[in-house]
Coordinates of C-alpha atoms and ligand atoms in Angstrom, one line a residue:
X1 CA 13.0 17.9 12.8
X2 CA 15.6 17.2 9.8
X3 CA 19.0 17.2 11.5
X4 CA 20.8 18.1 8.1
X5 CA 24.5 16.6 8.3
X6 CA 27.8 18.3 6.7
X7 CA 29.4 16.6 3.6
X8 CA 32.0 14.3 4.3
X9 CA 31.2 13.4 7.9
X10 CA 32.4 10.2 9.1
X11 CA 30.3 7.2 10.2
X12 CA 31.4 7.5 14.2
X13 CA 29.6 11.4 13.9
X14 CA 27.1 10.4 12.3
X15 CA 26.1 7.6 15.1
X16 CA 27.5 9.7 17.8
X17 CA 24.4 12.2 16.9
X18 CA 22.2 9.2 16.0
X19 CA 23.2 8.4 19.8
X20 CA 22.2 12.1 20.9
X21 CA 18.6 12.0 19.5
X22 CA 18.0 9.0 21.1
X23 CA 19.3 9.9 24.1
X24 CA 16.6 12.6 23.9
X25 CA 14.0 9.7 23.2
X26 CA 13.1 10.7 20.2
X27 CA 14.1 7.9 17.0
X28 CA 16.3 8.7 14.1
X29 CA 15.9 7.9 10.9
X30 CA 18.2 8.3 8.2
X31 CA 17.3 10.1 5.0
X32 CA 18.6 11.6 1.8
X33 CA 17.5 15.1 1.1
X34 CA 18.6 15.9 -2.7
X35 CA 22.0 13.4 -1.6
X36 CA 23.0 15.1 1.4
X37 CA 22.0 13.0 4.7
X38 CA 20.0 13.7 6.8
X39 CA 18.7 12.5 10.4
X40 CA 15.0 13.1 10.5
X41 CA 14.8 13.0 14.8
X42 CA 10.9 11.8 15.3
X43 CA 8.9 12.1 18.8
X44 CA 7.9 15.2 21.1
X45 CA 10.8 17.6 19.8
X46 CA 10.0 19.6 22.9
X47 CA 12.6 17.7 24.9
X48 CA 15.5 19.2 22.7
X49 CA 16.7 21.8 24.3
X50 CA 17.4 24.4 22.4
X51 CA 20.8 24.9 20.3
X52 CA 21.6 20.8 21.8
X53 CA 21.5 19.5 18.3
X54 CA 23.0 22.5 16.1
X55 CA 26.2 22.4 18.4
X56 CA 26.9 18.3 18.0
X57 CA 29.9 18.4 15.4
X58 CA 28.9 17.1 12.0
X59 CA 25.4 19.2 12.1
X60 CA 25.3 21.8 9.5
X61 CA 21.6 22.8 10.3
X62 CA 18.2 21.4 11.8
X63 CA 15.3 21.9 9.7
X64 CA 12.0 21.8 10.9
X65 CA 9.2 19.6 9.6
X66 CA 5.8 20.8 9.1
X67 CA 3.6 18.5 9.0
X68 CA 1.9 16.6 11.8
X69 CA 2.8 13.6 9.8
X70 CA 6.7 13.2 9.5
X71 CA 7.8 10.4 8.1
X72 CA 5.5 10.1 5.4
X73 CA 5.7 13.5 4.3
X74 CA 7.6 14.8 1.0
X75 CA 9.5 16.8 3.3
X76 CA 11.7 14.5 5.2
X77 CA 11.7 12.2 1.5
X78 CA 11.9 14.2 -1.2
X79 CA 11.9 11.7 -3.6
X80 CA 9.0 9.0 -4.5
X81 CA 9.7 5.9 -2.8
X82 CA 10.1 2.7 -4.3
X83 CA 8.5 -0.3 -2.9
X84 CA 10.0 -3.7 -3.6
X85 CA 7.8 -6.1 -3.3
X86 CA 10.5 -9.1 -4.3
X87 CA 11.2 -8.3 -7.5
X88 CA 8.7 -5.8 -8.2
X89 CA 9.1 -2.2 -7.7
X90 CA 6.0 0.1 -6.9
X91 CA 6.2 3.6 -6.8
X92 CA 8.5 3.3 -9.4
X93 CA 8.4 4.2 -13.2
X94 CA 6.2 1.5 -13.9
X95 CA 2.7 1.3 -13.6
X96 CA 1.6 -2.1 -11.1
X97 CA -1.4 -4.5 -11.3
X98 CA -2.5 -6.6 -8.3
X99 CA -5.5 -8.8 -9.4
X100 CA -7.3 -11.5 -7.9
X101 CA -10.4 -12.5 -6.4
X102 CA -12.3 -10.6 -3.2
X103 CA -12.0 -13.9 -1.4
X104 CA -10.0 -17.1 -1.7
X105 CA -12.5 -19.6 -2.1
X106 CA -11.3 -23.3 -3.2
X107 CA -7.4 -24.1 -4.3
X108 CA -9.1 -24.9 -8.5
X109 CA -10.3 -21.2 -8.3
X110 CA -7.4 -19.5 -7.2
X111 CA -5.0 -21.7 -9.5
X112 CA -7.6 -20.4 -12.2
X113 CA -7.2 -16.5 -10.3
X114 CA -3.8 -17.0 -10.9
X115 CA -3.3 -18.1 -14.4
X116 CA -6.3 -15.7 -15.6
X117 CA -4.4 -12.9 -13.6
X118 CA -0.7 -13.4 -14.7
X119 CA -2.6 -14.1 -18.4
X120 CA -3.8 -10.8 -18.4
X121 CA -0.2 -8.7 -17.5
X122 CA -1.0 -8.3 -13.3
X123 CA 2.3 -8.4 -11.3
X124 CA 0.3 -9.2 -8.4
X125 CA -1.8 -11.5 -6.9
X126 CA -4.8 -10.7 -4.2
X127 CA -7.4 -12.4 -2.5
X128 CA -8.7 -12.3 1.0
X129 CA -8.5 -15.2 3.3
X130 CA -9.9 -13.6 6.5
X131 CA -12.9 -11.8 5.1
X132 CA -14.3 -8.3 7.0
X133 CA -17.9 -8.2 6.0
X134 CA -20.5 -6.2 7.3
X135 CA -22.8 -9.2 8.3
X136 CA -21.4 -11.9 11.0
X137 CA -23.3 -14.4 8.7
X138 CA -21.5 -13.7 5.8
X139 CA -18.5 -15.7 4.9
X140 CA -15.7 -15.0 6.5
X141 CA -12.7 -16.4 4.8
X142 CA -11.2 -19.5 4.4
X143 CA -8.7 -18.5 7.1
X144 CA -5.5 -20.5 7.5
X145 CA -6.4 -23.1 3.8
X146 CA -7.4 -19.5 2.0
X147 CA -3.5 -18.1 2.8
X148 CA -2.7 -21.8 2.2
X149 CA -4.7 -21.8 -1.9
X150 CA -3.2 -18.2 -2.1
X151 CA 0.5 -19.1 -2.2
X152 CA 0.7 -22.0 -3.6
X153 CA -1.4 -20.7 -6.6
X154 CA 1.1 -17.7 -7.1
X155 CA 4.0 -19.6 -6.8
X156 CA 4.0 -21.2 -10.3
X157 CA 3.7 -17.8 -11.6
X158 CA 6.6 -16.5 -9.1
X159 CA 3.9 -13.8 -8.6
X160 CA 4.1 -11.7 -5.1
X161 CA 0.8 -12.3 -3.1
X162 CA -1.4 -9.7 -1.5
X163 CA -3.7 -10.5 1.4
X164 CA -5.6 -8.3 4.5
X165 CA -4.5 -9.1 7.9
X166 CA -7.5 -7.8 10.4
X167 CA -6.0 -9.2 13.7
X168 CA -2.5 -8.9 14.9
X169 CA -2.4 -12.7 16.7
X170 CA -2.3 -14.0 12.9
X171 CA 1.0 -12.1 11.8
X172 CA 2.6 -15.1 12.9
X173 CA 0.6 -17.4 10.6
X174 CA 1.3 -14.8 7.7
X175 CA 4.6 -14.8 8.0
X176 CA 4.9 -18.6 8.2
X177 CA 2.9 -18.4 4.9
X178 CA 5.1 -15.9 3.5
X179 CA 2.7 -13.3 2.7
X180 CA 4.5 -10.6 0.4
X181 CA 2.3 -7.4 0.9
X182 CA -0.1 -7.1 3.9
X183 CA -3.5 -5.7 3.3
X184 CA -4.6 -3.2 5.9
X185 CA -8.1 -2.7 4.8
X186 CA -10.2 0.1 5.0
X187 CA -12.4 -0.5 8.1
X188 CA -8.9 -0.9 10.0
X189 CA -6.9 1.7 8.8
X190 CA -7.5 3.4 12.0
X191 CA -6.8 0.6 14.2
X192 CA -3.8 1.5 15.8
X193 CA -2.6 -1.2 17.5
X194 CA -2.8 -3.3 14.2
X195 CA -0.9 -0.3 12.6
X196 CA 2.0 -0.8 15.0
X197 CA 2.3 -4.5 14.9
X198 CA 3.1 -4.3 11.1
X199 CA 5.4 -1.4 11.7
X200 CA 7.2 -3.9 13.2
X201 CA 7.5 -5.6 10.4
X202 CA 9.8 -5.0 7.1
X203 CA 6.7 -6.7 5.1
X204 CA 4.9 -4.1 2.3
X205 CA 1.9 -2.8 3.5
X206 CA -1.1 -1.5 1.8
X207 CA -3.0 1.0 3.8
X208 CA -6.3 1.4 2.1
X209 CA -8.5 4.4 2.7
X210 CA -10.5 4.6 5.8
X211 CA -14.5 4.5 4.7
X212 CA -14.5 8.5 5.6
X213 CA -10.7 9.2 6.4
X214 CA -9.6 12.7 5.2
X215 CA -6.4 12.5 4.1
X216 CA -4.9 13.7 6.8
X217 CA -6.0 10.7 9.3
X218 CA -4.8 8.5 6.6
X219 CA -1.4 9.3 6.1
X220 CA -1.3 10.2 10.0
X221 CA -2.4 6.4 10.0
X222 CA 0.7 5.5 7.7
X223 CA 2.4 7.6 10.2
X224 CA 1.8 4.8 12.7
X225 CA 3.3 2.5 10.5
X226 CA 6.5 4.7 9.7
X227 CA 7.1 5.4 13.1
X228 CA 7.4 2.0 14.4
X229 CA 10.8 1.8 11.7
X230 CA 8.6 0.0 8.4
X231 CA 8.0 2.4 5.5
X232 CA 7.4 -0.1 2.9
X233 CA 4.0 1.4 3.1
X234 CA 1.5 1.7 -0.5
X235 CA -1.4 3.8 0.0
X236 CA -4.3 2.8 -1.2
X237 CA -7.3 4.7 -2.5
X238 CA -10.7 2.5 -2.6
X239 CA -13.7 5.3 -2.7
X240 CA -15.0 6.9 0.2
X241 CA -18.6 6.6 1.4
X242 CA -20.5 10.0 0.0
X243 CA -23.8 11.1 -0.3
X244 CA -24.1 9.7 -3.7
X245 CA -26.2 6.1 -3.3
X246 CA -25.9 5.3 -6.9
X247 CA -22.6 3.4 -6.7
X248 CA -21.0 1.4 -4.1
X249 CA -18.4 4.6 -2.6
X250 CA -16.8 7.2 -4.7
X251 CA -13.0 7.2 -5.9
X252 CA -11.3 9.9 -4.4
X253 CA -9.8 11.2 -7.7
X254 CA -8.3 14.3 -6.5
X255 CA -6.5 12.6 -3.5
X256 CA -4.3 10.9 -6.0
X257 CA -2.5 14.0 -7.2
X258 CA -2.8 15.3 -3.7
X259 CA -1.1 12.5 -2.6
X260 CA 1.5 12.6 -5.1
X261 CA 2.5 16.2 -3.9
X262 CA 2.1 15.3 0.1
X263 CA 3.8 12.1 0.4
X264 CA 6.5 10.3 -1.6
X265 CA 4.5 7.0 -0.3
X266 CA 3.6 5.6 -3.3
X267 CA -0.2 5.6 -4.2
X268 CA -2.1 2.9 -5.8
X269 CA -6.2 2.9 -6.6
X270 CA -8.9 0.2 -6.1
X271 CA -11.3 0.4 -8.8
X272 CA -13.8 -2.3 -7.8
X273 CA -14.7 -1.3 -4.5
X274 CA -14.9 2.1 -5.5
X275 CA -17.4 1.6 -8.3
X276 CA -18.8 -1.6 -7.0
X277 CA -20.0 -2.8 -10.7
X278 CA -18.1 -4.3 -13.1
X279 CA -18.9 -2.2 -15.8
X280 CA -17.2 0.7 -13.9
X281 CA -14.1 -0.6 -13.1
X282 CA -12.3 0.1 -16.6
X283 CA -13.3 3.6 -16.4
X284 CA -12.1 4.0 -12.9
X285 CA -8.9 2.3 -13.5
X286 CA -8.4 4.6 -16.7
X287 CA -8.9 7.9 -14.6
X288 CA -6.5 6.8 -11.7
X289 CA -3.8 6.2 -14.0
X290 CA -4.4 9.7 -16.0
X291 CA -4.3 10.9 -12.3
X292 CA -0.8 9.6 -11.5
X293 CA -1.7 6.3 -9.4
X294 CA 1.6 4.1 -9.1
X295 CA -0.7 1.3 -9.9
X296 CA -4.1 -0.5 -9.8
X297 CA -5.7 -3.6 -7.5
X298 CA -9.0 -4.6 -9.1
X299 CA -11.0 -7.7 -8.3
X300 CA -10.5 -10.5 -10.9
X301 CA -12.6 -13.7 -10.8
X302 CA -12.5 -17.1 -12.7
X303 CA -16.4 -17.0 -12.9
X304 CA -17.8 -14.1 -11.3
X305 CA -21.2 -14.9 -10.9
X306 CA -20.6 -17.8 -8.9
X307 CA -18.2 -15.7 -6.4
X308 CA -18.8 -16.1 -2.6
X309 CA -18.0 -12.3 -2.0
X310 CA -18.0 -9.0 -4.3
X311 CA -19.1 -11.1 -7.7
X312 CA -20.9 -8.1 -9.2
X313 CA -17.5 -5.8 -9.1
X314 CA -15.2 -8.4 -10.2
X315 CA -14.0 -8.6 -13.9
X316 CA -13.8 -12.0 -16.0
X317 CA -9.8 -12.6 -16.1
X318 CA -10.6 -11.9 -20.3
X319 CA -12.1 -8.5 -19.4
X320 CA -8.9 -7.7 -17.1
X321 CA -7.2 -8.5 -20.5
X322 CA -8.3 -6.0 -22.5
X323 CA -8.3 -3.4 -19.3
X324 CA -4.8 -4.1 -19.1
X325 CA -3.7 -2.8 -22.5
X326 CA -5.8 0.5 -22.2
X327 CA -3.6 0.8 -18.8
X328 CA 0.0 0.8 -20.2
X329 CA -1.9 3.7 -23.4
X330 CA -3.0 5.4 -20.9
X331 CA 0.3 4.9 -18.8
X332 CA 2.4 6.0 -21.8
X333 CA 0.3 8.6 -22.6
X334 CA 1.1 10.0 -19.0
X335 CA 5.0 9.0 -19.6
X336 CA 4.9 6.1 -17.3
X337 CA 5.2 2.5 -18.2
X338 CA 3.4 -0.8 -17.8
X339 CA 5.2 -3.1 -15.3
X340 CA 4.8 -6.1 -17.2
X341 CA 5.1 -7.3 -20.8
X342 CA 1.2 -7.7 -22.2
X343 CA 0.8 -11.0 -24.4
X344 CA -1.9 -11.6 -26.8
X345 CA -4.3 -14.5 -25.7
X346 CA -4.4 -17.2 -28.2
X347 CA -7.1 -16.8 -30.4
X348 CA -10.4 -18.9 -29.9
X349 CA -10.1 -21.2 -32.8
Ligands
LIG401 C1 -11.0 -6.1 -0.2 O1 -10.0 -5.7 -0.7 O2 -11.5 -7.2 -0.5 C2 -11.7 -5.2 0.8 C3 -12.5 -5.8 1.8 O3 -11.4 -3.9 0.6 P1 -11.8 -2.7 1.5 O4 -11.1 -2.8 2.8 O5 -11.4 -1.5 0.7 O6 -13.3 -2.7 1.7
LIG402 MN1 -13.8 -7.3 -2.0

């Protein structure tokens, strides 16, 4: 429920019914609700009894909230959340671009990822040090060197870093590493114990799209997050699995707006594994934007075709380039911005 609290109300009422709710054991979380405060009162609202809340002095009236996930929805956060990720806001007016390669391989290719990305106008920079792949003889990751090449490549280019965390006993070695955004990828987005470790946390977090999540297990999955107090939470749409074999999974379109309208989390696309190919990650990334994505990760390589993971889907850092300038048209054309300034590359002389 929204505990919606009377204009003017000192701080001592307003933690006195802060106190009440907990009391109750449910958790209260502050919110604005077009400026007034309110105390969104989260957990099995069963144990209120009834008329407790509506008498405490300072409460002007309880709204209910309708949907089974609370925190997340539009109705206990009216407005679209921003996500600072340092400097950089996402979810904002400005359109976002994480880039970087599937995996961090050796510190000259991400320095490489890294320039190539930055180059090219991404605020971002991704890459995966522990690897989920679908064979156990795959490779796996780099591990504790891949978060190691990941940072220190960024921090030239004072560029955030993005990387997935599959296993809660290595928050501690992303934290020491001072991951910016944690990746929650798609074959964990229902792995709840993961999901409350990095509520936990105050680190960003990008929940991507469970393989065949509706969106209701999804953003009850962000839920999970929210709940445990951390709602620096990005959604992230990466294709689901479909009947189509033509193409690696098929981008969700139409969750994008949905999303928009459901949540005020804000929503980001993933082009590459969607498409899976190369050649269909500009198109992708155009259609996400035209749908109202708050930005775009896409796999960016130094030299694709000698990538250890997901070379075929990964764009040359001068193909990202010219991707990045039909973003910010398209983004204008949709009366957003592009988060960064675009440069020219020098020309080839
Ligand atoms: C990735 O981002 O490299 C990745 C493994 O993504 P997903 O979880 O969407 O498959
Ligand atoms: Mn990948």
């Amino acid at each position: 429920m929204l505990i919606m609290i009377k204009p003017n109300v000192d701080e001592a009422q307003v933690a006195a019914i802060k106190s009440c709710v907990e009391d109750l054991g449910l958790r209260a979380i502050e919110s604005r609700i077009r400026r007034q405060l309110a105390i969104a009162a989260i957990g099995d609202q069963d144990v209120a009894p009834n008329g407790l809340i509506e008498s405490l002095p300072g409460v002007e009236h309880v709204l209910p909230i309708h949907k089974p996930y609370k925190l997340a929805s539009r109705e206990f956060h009216p407005d679209n959340r921003v996500v600072s990720v340092r400097h950089i806001p996402i979810g904002g007016d400005a359109i976002q671009v994480i880039a970087g390669p599937c995996s961090v391989e050796t510190p000259e290719q991400m320095i490489a990822a890294a320039a190539g990305a930055m180059a090219a106008g991404a605020s971002l920079l991704r890459g995966g040090a522990f690897k989920p792949r679908t064979s156990p003889y795959s490779f796996q990751g780099m591990e504790e060197n891949g978060l190691k090449y990941l940072v220190d490549a960024a921090r030239p280019y004072g560029m955030p870093v993005v990387t997935e965390l599959m296993d809660p006993r290595d928050i501690d070695l992303f934290l020491k590493y001072g991951v910016d955004v944690i990746q929650i990828g798609t074959r964990n987005m229902q792995n709840f114990r993961l999901l409350k470790e990095v509520g936990q946390l105050q680190v960003p977090v990008i929940l991507k799209r469970g393989l065949s999540a509706t969106i209701k297990e999804w953003l009850m999955a962000a839920e999970y997050i929210a709940a445990q107090g951390n709602l620096n939470i990005i959604l992230a749409e990466r294709g689901v699995r479909s009947f189509e074999p033509a193409y690696r999974n098929m981008l969700d379109v139409s969750a994008i707006p949905y999303l928009k309208r459901e949540t005020h989390l804000p929503v980001i696309a993933d082009p590459s594994h969607a498409g899976g190919a190369a050649w269909m990650v500009p198109a992708l990334s155009l259609a996400a934007i035209a749908a109202g994505a708050d930005g775009l990760m896409i796999e960016c390589h130094p030299n694709p075709a000698q990538a250890w993971s997901d070379g075929e889907q990964a764009l040359t850092p001068q193909e990202l380039h010219a991707l990045t300038r039909q973003v910010a048209a398209v983004a204008q054309a949709s009366g957003r911005a592009y988060g960064q300034p675009l440069i020219d590359l020098p020309r080839a002389s």
